[in-house]
Coordinates of C-alpha atoms in Angstrom, one line a residue:
X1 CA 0.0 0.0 0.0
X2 CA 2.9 2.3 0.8
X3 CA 4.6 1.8 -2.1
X4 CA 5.7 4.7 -4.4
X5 CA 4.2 3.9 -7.6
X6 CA 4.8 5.8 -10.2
X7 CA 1.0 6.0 -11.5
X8 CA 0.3 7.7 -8.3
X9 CA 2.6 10.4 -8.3
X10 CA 1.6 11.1 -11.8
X11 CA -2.7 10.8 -10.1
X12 CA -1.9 13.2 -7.7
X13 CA 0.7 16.2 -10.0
X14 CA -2.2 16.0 -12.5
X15 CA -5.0 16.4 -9.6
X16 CA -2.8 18.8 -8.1
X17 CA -2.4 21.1 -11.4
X18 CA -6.1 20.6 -12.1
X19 CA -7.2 22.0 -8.9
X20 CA -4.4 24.8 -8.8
X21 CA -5.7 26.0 -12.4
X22 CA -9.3 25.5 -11.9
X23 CA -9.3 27.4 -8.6
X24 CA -7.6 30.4 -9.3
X25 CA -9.7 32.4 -11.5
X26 CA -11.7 32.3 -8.5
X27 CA -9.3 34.4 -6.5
X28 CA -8.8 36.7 -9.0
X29 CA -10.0 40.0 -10.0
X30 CA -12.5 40.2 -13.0
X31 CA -10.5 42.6 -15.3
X32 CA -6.8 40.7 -14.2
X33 CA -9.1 37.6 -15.9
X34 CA -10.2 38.8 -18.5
X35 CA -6.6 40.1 -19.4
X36 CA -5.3 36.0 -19.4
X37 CA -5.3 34.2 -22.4
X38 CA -7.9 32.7 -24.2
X39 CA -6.7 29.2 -23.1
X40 CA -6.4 29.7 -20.0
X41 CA -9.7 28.6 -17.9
X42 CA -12.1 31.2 -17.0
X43 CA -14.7 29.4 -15.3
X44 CA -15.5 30.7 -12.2
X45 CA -18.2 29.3 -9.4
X46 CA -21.7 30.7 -10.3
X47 CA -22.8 32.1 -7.4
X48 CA -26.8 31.3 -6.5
X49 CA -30.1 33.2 -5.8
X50 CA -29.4 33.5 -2.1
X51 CA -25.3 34.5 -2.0
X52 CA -25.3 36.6 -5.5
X53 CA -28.8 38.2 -5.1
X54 CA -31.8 38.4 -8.3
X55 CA -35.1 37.6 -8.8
X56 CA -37.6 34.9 -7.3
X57 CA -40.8 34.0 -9.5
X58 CA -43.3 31.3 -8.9
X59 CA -45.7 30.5 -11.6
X60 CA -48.9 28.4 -11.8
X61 CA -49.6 26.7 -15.4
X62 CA -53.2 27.7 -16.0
X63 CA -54.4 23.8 -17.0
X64 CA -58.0 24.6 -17.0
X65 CA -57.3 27.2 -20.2
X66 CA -55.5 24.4 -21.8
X67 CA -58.5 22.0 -21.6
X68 CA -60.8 24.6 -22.2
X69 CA -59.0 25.4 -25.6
X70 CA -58.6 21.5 -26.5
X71 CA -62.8 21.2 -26.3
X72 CA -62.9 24.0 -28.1
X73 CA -60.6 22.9 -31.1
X74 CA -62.1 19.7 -30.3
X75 CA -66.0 21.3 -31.8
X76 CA -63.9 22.9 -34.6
X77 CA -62.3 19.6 -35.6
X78 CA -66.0 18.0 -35.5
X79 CA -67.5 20.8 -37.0
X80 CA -64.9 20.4 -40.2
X81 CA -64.8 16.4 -39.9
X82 CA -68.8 16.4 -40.6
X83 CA -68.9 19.1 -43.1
X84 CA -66.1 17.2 -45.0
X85 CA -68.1 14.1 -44.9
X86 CA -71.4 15.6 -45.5
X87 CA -72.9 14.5 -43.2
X88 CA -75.4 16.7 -41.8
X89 CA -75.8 18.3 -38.6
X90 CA -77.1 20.6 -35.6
X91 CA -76.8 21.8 -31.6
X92 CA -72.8 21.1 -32.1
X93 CA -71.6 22.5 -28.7
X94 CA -69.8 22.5 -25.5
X95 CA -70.9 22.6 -22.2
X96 CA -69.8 20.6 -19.1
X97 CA -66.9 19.6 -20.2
X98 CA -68.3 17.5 -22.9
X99 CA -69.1 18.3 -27.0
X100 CA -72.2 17.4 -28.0
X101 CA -73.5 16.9 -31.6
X102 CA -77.1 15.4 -33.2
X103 CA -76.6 13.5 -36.3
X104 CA -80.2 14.9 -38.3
X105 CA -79.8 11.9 -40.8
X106 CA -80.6 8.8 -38.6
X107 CA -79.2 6.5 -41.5
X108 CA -75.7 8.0 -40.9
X109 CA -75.4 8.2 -37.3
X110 CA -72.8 5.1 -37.0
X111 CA -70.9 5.9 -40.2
X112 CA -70.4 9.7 -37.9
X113 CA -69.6 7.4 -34.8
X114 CA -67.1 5.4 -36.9
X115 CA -65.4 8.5 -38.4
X116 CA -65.8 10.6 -35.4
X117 CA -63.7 7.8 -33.1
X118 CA -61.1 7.8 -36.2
X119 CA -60.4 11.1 -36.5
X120 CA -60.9 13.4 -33.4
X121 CA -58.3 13.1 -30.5
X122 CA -54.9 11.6 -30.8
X123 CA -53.2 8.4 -29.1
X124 CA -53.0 8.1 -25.6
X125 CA -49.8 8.4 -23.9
X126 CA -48.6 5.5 -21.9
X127 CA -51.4 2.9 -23.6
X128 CA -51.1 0.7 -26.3
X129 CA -54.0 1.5 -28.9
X130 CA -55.8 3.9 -26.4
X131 CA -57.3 7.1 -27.6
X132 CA -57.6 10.2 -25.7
X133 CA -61.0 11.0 -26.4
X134 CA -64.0 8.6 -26.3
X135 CA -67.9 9.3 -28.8
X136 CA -70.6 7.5 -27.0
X137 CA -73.6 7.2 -29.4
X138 CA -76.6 8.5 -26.7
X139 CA -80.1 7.8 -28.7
X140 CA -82.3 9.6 -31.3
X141 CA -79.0 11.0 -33.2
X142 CA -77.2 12.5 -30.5
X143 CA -73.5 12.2 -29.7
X144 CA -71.1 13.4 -26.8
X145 CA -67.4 13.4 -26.8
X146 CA -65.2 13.9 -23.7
X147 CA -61.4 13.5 -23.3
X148 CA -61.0 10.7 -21.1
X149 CA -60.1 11.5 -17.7
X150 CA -56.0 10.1 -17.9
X151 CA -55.8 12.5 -21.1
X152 CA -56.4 15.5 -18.6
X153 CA -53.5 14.6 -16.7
X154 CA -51.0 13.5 -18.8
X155 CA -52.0 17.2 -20.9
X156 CA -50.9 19.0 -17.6
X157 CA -48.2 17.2 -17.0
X158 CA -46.9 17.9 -20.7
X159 CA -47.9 21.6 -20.5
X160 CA -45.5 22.0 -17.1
X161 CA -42.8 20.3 -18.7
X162 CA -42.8 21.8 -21.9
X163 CA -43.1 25.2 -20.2
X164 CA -40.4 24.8 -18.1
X165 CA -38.5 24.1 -21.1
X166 CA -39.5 26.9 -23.1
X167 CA -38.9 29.1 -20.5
X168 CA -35.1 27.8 -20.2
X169 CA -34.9 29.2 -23.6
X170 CA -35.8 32.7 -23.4
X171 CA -34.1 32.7 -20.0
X172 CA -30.9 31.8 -21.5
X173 CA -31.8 34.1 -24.6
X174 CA -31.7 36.8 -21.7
X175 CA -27.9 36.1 -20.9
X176 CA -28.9 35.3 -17.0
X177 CA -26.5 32.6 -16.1
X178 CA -27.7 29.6 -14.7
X179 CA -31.2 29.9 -13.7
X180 CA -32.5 27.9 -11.5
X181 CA -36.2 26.1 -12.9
X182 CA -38.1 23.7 -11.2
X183 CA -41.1 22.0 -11.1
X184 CA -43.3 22.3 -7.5
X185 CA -46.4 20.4 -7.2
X186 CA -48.3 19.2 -10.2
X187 CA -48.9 22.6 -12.2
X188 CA -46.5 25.1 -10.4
X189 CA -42.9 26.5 -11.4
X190 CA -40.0 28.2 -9.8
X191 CA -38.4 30.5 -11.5
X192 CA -34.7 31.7 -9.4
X193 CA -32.4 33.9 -11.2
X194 CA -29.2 34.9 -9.8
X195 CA -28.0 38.3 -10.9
X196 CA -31.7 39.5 -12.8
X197 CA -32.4 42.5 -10.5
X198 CA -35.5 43.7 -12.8
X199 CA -37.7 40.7 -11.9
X200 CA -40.1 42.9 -14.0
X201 CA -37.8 42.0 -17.2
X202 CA -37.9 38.7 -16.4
X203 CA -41.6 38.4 -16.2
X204 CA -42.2 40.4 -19.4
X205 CA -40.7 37.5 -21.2
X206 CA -41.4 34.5 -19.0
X207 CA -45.1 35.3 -18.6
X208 CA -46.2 36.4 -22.0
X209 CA -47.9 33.1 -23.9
X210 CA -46.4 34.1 -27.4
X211 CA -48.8 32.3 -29.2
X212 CA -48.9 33.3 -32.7
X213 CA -51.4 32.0 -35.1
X214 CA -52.7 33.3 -38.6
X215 CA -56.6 33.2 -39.1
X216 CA -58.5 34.8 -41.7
X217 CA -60.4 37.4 -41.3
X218 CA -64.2 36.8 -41.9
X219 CA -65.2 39.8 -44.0
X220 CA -69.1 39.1 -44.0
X221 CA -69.9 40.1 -40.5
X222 CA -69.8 44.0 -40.4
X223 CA -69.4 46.0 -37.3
X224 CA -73.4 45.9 -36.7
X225 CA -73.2 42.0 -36.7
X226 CA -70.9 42.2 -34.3
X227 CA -72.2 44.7 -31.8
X228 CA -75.5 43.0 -31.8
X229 CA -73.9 39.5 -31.3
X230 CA -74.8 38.1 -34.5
X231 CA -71.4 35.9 -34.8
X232 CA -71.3 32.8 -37.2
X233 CA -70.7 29.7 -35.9
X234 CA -66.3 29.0 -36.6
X235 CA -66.2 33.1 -36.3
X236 CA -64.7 34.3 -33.1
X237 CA -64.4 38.1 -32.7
X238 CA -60.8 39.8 -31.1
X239 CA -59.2 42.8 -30.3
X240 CA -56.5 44.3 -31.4
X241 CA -52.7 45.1 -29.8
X242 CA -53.0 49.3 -30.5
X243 CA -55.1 51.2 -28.5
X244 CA -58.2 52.6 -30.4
X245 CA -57.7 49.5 -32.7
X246 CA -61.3 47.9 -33.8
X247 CA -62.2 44.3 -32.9
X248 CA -62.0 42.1 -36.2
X249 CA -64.0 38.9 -36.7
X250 CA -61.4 35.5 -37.8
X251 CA -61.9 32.2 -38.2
X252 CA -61.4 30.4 -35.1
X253 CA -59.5 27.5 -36.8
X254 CA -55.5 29.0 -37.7
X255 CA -54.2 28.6 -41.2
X256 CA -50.7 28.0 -39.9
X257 CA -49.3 28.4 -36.3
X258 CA -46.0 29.6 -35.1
X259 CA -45.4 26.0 -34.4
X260 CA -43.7 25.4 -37.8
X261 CA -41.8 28.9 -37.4
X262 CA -37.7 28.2 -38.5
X263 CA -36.4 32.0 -37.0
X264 CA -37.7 35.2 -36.2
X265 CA -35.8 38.6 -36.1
X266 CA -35.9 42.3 -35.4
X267 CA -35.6 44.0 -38.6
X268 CA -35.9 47.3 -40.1
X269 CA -38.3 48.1 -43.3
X270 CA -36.6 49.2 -46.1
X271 CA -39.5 51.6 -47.6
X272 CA -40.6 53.2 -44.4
X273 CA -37.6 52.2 -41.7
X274 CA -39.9 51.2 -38.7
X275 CA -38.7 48.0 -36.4
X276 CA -40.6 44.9 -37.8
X277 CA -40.0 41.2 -37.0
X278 CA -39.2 38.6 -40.1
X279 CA -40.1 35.7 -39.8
X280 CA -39.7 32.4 -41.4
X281 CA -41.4 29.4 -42.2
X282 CA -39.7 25.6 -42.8
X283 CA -40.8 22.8 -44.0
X284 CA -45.0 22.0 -43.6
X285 CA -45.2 24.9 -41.9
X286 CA -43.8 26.8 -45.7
X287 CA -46.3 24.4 -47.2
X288 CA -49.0 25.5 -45.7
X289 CA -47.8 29.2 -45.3
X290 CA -48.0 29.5 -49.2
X291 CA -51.0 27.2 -49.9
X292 CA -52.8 29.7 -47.6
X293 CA -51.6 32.8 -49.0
X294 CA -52.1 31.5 -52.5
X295 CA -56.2 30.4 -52.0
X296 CA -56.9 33.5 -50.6
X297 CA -55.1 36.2 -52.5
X298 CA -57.0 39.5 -52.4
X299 CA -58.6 38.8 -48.5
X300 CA -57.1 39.5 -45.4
X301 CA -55.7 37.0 -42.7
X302 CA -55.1 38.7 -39.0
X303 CA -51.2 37.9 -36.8
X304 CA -52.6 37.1 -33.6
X305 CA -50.8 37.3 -30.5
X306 CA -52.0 35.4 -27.7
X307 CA -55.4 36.2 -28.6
X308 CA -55.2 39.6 -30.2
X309 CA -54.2 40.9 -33.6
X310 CA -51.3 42.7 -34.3
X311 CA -52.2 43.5 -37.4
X312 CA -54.1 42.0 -40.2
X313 CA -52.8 42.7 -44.0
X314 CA -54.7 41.6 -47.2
X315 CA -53.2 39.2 -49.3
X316 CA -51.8 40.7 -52.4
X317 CA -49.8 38.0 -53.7
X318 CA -48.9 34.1 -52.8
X319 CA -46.3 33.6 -50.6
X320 CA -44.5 30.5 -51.4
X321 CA -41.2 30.8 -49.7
X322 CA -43.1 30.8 -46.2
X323 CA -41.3 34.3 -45.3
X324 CA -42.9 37.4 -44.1
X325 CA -42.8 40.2 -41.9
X326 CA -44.8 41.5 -38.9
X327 CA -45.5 45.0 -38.7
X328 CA -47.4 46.8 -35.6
X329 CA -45.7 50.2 -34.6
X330 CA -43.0 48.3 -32.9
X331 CA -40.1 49.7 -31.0
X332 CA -36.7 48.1 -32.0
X333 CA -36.6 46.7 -28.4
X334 CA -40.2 45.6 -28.5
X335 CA -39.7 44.1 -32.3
X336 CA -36.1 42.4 -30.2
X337 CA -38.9 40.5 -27.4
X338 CA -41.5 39.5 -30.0
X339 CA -38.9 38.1 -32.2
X340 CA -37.0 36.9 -29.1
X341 CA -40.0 35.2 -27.7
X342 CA -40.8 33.9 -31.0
X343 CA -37.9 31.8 -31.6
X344 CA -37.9 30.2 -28.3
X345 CA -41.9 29.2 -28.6
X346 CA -44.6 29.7 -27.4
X347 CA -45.8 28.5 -23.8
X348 CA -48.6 25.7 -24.2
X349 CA -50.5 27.5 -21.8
X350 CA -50.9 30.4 -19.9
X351 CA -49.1 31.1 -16.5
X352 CA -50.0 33.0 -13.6
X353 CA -47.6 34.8 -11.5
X354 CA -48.6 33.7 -7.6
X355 CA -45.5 34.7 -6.3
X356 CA -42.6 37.4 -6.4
X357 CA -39.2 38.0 -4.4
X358 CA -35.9 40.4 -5.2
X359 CA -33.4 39.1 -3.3
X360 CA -30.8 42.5 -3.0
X361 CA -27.0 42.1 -3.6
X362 CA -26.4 43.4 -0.2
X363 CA -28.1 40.1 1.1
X364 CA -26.3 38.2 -0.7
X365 CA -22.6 39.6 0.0
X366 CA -23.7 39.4 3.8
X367 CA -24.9 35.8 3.1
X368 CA -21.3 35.0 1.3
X369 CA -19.6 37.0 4.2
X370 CA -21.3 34.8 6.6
X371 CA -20.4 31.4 4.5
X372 CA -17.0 32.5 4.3
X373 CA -16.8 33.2 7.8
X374 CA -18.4 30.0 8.4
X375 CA -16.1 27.8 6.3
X376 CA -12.7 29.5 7.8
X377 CA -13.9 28.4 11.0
X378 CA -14.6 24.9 10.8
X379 CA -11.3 24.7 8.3
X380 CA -9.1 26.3 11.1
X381 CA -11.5 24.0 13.8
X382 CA -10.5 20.6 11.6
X383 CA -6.7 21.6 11.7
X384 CA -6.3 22.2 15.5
X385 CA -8.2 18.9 16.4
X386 CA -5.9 16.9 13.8
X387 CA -2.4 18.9 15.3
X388 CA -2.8 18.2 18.4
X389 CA -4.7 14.6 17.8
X390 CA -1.9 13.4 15.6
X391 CA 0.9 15.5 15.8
X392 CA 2.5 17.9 13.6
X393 CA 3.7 15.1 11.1
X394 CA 0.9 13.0 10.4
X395 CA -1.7 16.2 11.3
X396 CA 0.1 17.8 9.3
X397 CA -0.4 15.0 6.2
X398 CA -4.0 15.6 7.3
X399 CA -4.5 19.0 6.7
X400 CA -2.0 19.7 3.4
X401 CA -4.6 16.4 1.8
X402 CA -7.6 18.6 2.9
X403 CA -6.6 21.8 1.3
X404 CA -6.2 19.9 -1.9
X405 CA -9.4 18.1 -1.6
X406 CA -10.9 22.1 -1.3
X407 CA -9.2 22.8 -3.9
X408 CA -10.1 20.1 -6.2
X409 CA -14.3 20.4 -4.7
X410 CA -13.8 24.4 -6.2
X411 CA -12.4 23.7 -9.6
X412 CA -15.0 20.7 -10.1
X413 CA -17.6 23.0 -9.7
X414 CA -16.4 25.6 -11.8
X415 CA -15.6 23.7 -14.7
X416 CA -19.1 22.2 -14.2
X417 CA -20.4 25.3 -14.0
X418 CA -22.6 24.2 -10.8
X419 CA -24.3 27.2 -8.9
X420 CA -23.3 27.2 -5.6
X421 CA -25.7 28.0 -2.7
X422 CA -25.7 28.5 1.3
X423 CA -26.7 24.6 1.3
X424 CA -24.3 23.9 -1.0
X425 CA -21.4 25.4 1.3
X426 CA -22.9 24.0 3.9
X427 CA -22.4 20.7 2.0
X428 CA -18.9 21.6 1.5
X429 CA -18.4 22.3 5.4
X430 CA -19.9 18.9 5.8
X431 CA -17.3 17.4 3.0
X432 CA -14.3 18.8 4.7
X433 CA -15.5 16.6 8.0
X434 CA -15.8 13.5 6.2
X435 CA -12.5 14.3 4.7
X436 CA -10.3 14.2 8.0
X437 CA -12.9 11.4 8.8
X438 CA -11.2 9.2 6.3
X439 CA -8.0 10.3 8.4
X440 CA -8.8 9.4 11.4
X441 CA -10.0 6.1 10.8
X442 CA -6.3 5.3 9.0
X443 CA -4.5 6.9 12.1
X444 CA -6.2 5.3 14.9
X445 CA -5.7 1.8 13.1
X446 CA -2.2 2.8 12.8
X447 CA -2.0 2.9 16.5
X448 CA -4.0 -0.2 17.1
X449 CA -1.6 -2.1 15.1
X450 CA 1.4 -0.4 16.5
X451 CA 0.4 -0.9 20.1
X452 CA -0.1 -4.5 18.8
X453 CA 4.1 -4.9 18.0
X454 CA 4.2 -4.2 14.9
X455 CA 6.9 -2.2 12.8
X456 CA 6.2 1.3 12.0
X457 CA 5.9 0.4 8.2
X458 CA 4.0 -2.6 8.4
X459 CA 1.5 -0.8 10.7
X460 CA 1.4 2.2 8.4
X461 CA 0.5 0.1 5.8
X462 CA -1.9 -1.8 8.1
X463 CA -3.7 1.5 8.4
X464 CA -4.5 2.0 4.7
X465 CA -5.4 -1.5 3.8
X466 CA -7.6 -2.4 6.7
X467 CA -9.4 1.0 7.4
X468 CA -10.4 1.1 3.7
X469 CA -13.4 -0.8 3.5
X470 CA -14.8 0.9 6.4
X471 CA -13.9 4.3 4.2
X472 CA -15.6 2.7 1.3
X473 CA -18.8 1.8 3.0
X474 CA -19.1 5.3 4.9
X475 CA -18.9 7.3 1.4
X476 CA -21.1 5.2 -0.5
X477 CA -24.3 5.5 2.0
X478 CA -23.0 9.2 1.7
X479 CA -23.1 9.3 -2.1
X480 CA -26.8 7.6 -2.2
X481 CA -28.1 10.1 0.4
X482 CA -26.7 12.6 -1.8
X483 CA -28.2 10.9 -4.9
X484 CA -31.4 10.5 -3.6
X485 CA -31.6 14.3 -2.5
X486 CA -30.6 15.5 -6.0
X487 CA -32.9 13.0 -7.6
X488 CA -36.2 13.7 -5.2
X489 CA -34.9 17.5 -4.1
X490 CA -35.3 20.8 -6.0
X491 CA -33.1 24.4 -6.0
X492 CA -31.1 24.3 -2.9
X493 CA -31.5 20.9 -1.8
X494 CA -29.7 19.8 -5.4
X495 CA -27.0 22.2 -4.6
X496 CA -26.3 20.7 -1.2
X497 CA -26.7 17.6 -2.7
X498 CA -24.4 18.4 -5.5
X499 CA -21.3 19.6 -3.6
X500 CA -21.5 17.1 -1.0
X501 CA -21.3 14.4 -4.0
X502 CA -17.9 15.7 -5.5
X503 CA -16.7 16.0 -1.7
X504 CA -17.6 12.3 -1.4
X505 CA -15.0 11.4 -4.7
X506 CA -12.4 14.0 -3.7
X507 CA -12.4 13.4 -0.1
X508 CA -11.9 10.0 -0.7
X509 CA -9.0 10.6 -3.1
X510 CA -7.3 12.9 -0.9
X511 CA -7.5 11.5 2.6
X512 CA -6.3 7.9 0.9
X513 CA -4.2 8.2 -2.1
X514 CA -2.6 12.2 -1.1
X515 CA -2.2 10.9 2.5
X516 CA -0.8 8.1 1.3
X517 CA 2.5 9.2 -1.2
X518 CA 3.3 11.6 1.5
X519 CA 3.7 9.4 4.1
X520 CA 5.5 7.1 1.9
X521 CA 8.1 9.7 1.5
X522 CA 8.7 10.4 4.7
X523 CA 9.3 6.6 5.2
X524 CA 11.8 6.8 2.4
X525 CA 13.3 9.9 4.2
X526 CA 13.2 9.5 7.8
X527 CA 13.2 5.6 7.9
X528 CA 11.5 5.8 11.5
X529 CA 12.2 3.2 14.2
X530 CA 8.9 4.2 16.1
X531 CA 5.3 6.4 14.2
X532 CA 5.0 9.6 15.8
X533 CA 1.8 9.2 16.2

């Protein structure tokens, strides 16, 4: 065991050069950084919500909107399915819930059962052949349709998930480094971003649906129609974004969503020079794009934003590329969010703010003041117990292995880019016990077996051999607490969880293998009748 190999003094040069050059942009001043190099590391530890300071959101995914949009494209899709068909038809609506239909032609009522089950829904996640919606045939023509009850749920859980991942893009869009985005509950998201002290910033981009969609514009029902209510069934009336702008009546059914959109920009118009946003279509979405644009040339199709229309040109010419621009009186930095928001998707559903916090830089250098403080203590606590416990020699040992286990814990986090949080320093306070732990297990075996007659190097290497699977067993249980609290846990819980993981594989390395080639060269040195110890 004591043995100096030469694969271990090569393990612990390269550990030591990896934690020397890993660590030290940490210690040193931003601009003296930036001066270095391009090769040499700049990674520094990202700092979380609670020590760096920024912006705390919590949002609830509105799932009832979702459903209540799916039963409405669900009477649209039924409403086109029977037209398509011929099939004829009356009282299509929704109420409870649940679409109803009555099938006038009693001769045709299972051929619209048959089609209906065929056609409207999709498959059901998680069940072989399952549908998500079910058509029960109720008497005398008349036919209901409901999404069945597992469809709800796995809808929500999709919208939560697929939110959280949009959200990660326009975050990241924003240049905030590292936020922090988690799921709580069934329906509910935390938002924590470290260094975003405009949390109203934030929500402007996280909170707006950016849902853009491009319906026609139904140009039979005139203003009158619509003030006295006299709306066509498949007609749904909207505002507009500008103030002063009249409500327009589209089609509820979109011609093309921004779904299939490839990229979206802040431009400039060439004729007049106001901000617009270009946009592109790929693929289907083209497809569609121009087969719109070229059956309805001379009519006019609205943009609609999350329900209202930003504007809502006529259709002078086919558009077969799928490209096009939107125009609205935009500012360059409001045509820079649309097209920002844009490219990163639009939110499946809509989400409510319940909860907002600004944590202050000035709580968060007191909070890093306070960690530091903290961590100096128990460092300069660890050393004095292992001193005068084991002497200056093999204390000593201790203590030089421990400040390259901190250093190694620092630079794996900062090439990792992990966020480090009050738990997580509290993880590492934790990590530099179980470091000296490892220690003092080896040492006090040494004794045993010295106090047993042995010679100083066969119960050094006593020590190492027989203490290790005790040091082995007492990391692993560590390591699955610390798996099952970054598997289970959320935000600060992960960071704890996080650092006291890497403590567990350096702590390991350093109180073993470190400890180890330097006692071995003092062997070689000081050939020692007796351990000092």
């Amino acid at each position: 065991m004591l043995t100096l190999s030469r694969w271990k003094i090569i393990v612990v040069t390269l550990s030591l050069i990896f934690g020397l050059v890993f660590t030290l942009p940490n210690l040193l001043p931003q601009k003296t950084l930036d001066a270095l190099p391009g090769w040499v590391p700049h990674q520094k530890l990202n700092l979380g919500l609670d020590l760096q300071g920024g912006s705390y959101l919590l949002y609830e995914v509105d799932t009832d909107a979702l459903r209540a949009e799916r039963l409405t494209n669900m009477v649209e899709d039924v409403r086109t399915t029977l037209r398509n068909e011929r099939i004829e038809f009356g009282e299509l609506g929704e109420a409870g819930g649940i679409v109803r239909v009555r099938i006038t032609d009693p001769g045709k009522v299972d051929q619209a059962v048959s089609l209906l089950r065929r056609t409207i829904g999709g498959p059901l996640v998680g069940v072989v052949g399952g549908r998500d919606t079910t058509v029960a045939n109720k008497g005398d023509g008349r036919l209901e349709l409901s999404f069945v009850p597992e469809a709800a749920k796995a809808d929500a859980a999709q919208a939560v998930e697929q939110s959280i991942e949009t959200i990660r893009r326009r975050i990241d869009s924003l240049g905030t480094k590292e936020p922090t985005i988690t799921r709580q509950g069934s329906n509910r998201i935390v938002i924590q971003a470290a260094g975003e002290s405009d949390p109203a910033r934030l929500q402007a981009v996280v909170g707006q649906t950016a849902k853009l969609t491009f319906q026609m514009v139904d140009e039979t029902v005139t203003q009158e129609d619509m003030i006295a209510g006299r709306i066509p069934p498949g007609v749904v009336v909207i505002p507009g974004t500008q103030p002063g702008a009249p409500p327009i009546p589209v089609a509820k059914r979109a011609l093309v969503t921004g779904e299939d959109l490839v990229t979206a920009n802040q431009e400039f118009d060439g004729q007049s020079g106001q901000a617009v946003v270009a946009f592109r279509f790929g693929g289907s979405g083209a497809r569609k794009f121009g087969d719109a644009t070229t059956r309805n040339v001379g009519k006019r199709f609205a943009i609609v934003l999350d329900g209202k229309y930003i504007s809502d040109p006529r259709i002078n010419q086919p558009l077969p590329g799928g490209s096009g621009i939107i125009t609205g009186n935009f500012t360059p930095e409001s045509a820079a969010e649309l097209a920002l928001l844009l490219r990163s998707g639009a939110l499946p559903a809509k989400l409510n703010l319940e909860e907002q916090r600004t944590v202050g830089a000035e709580l968060g250098a007191d909070a890093v003041k306070a960690g530091g403080i903290s961590t100096l203590v128990a460092f300069i606590t660890i050393v004095v117990f292992m001193l005068l416990s084991y002497g200056l020699l093999f204390g000593g040992i201790s203590v030089i292995a421990l400040v390259i286990n901190g250093m190694m814990i620092v630079a794996a986090m900062s090439i990792t880019q992990a966020t480090l949080t009050l738990p997580g320093i509290a993880g590492l306070i934790l990590t530099l016990a179980v470091a000296v732990d490892a220690n003092v297990l080896i040492y006090e075996r040494m004794r045993d077996e010295a106090r047993a007659g042995r010679s100083p190097i066969m119960a050094a290497d006593a020590g190492f051999s027989r203490a290790m699977s005790t040091i082995i067993d007492a990391n692993v249980t560590t390591l699955v607490a610390a798996g099952i609290m970054f598997a289970f846990g959320a935000g600060p819980v992960r960071g704890f969880a996080w650092t006291l993981s890497i403590g567990v594989f350096t702590s390991v390395f350093t109180a073993v293998l470190v400890s180890q080639l330097l006692i071995g060269w003092w062997f070689r040195a000081a050939r020692p009748k007796k351990l000092p110890i």
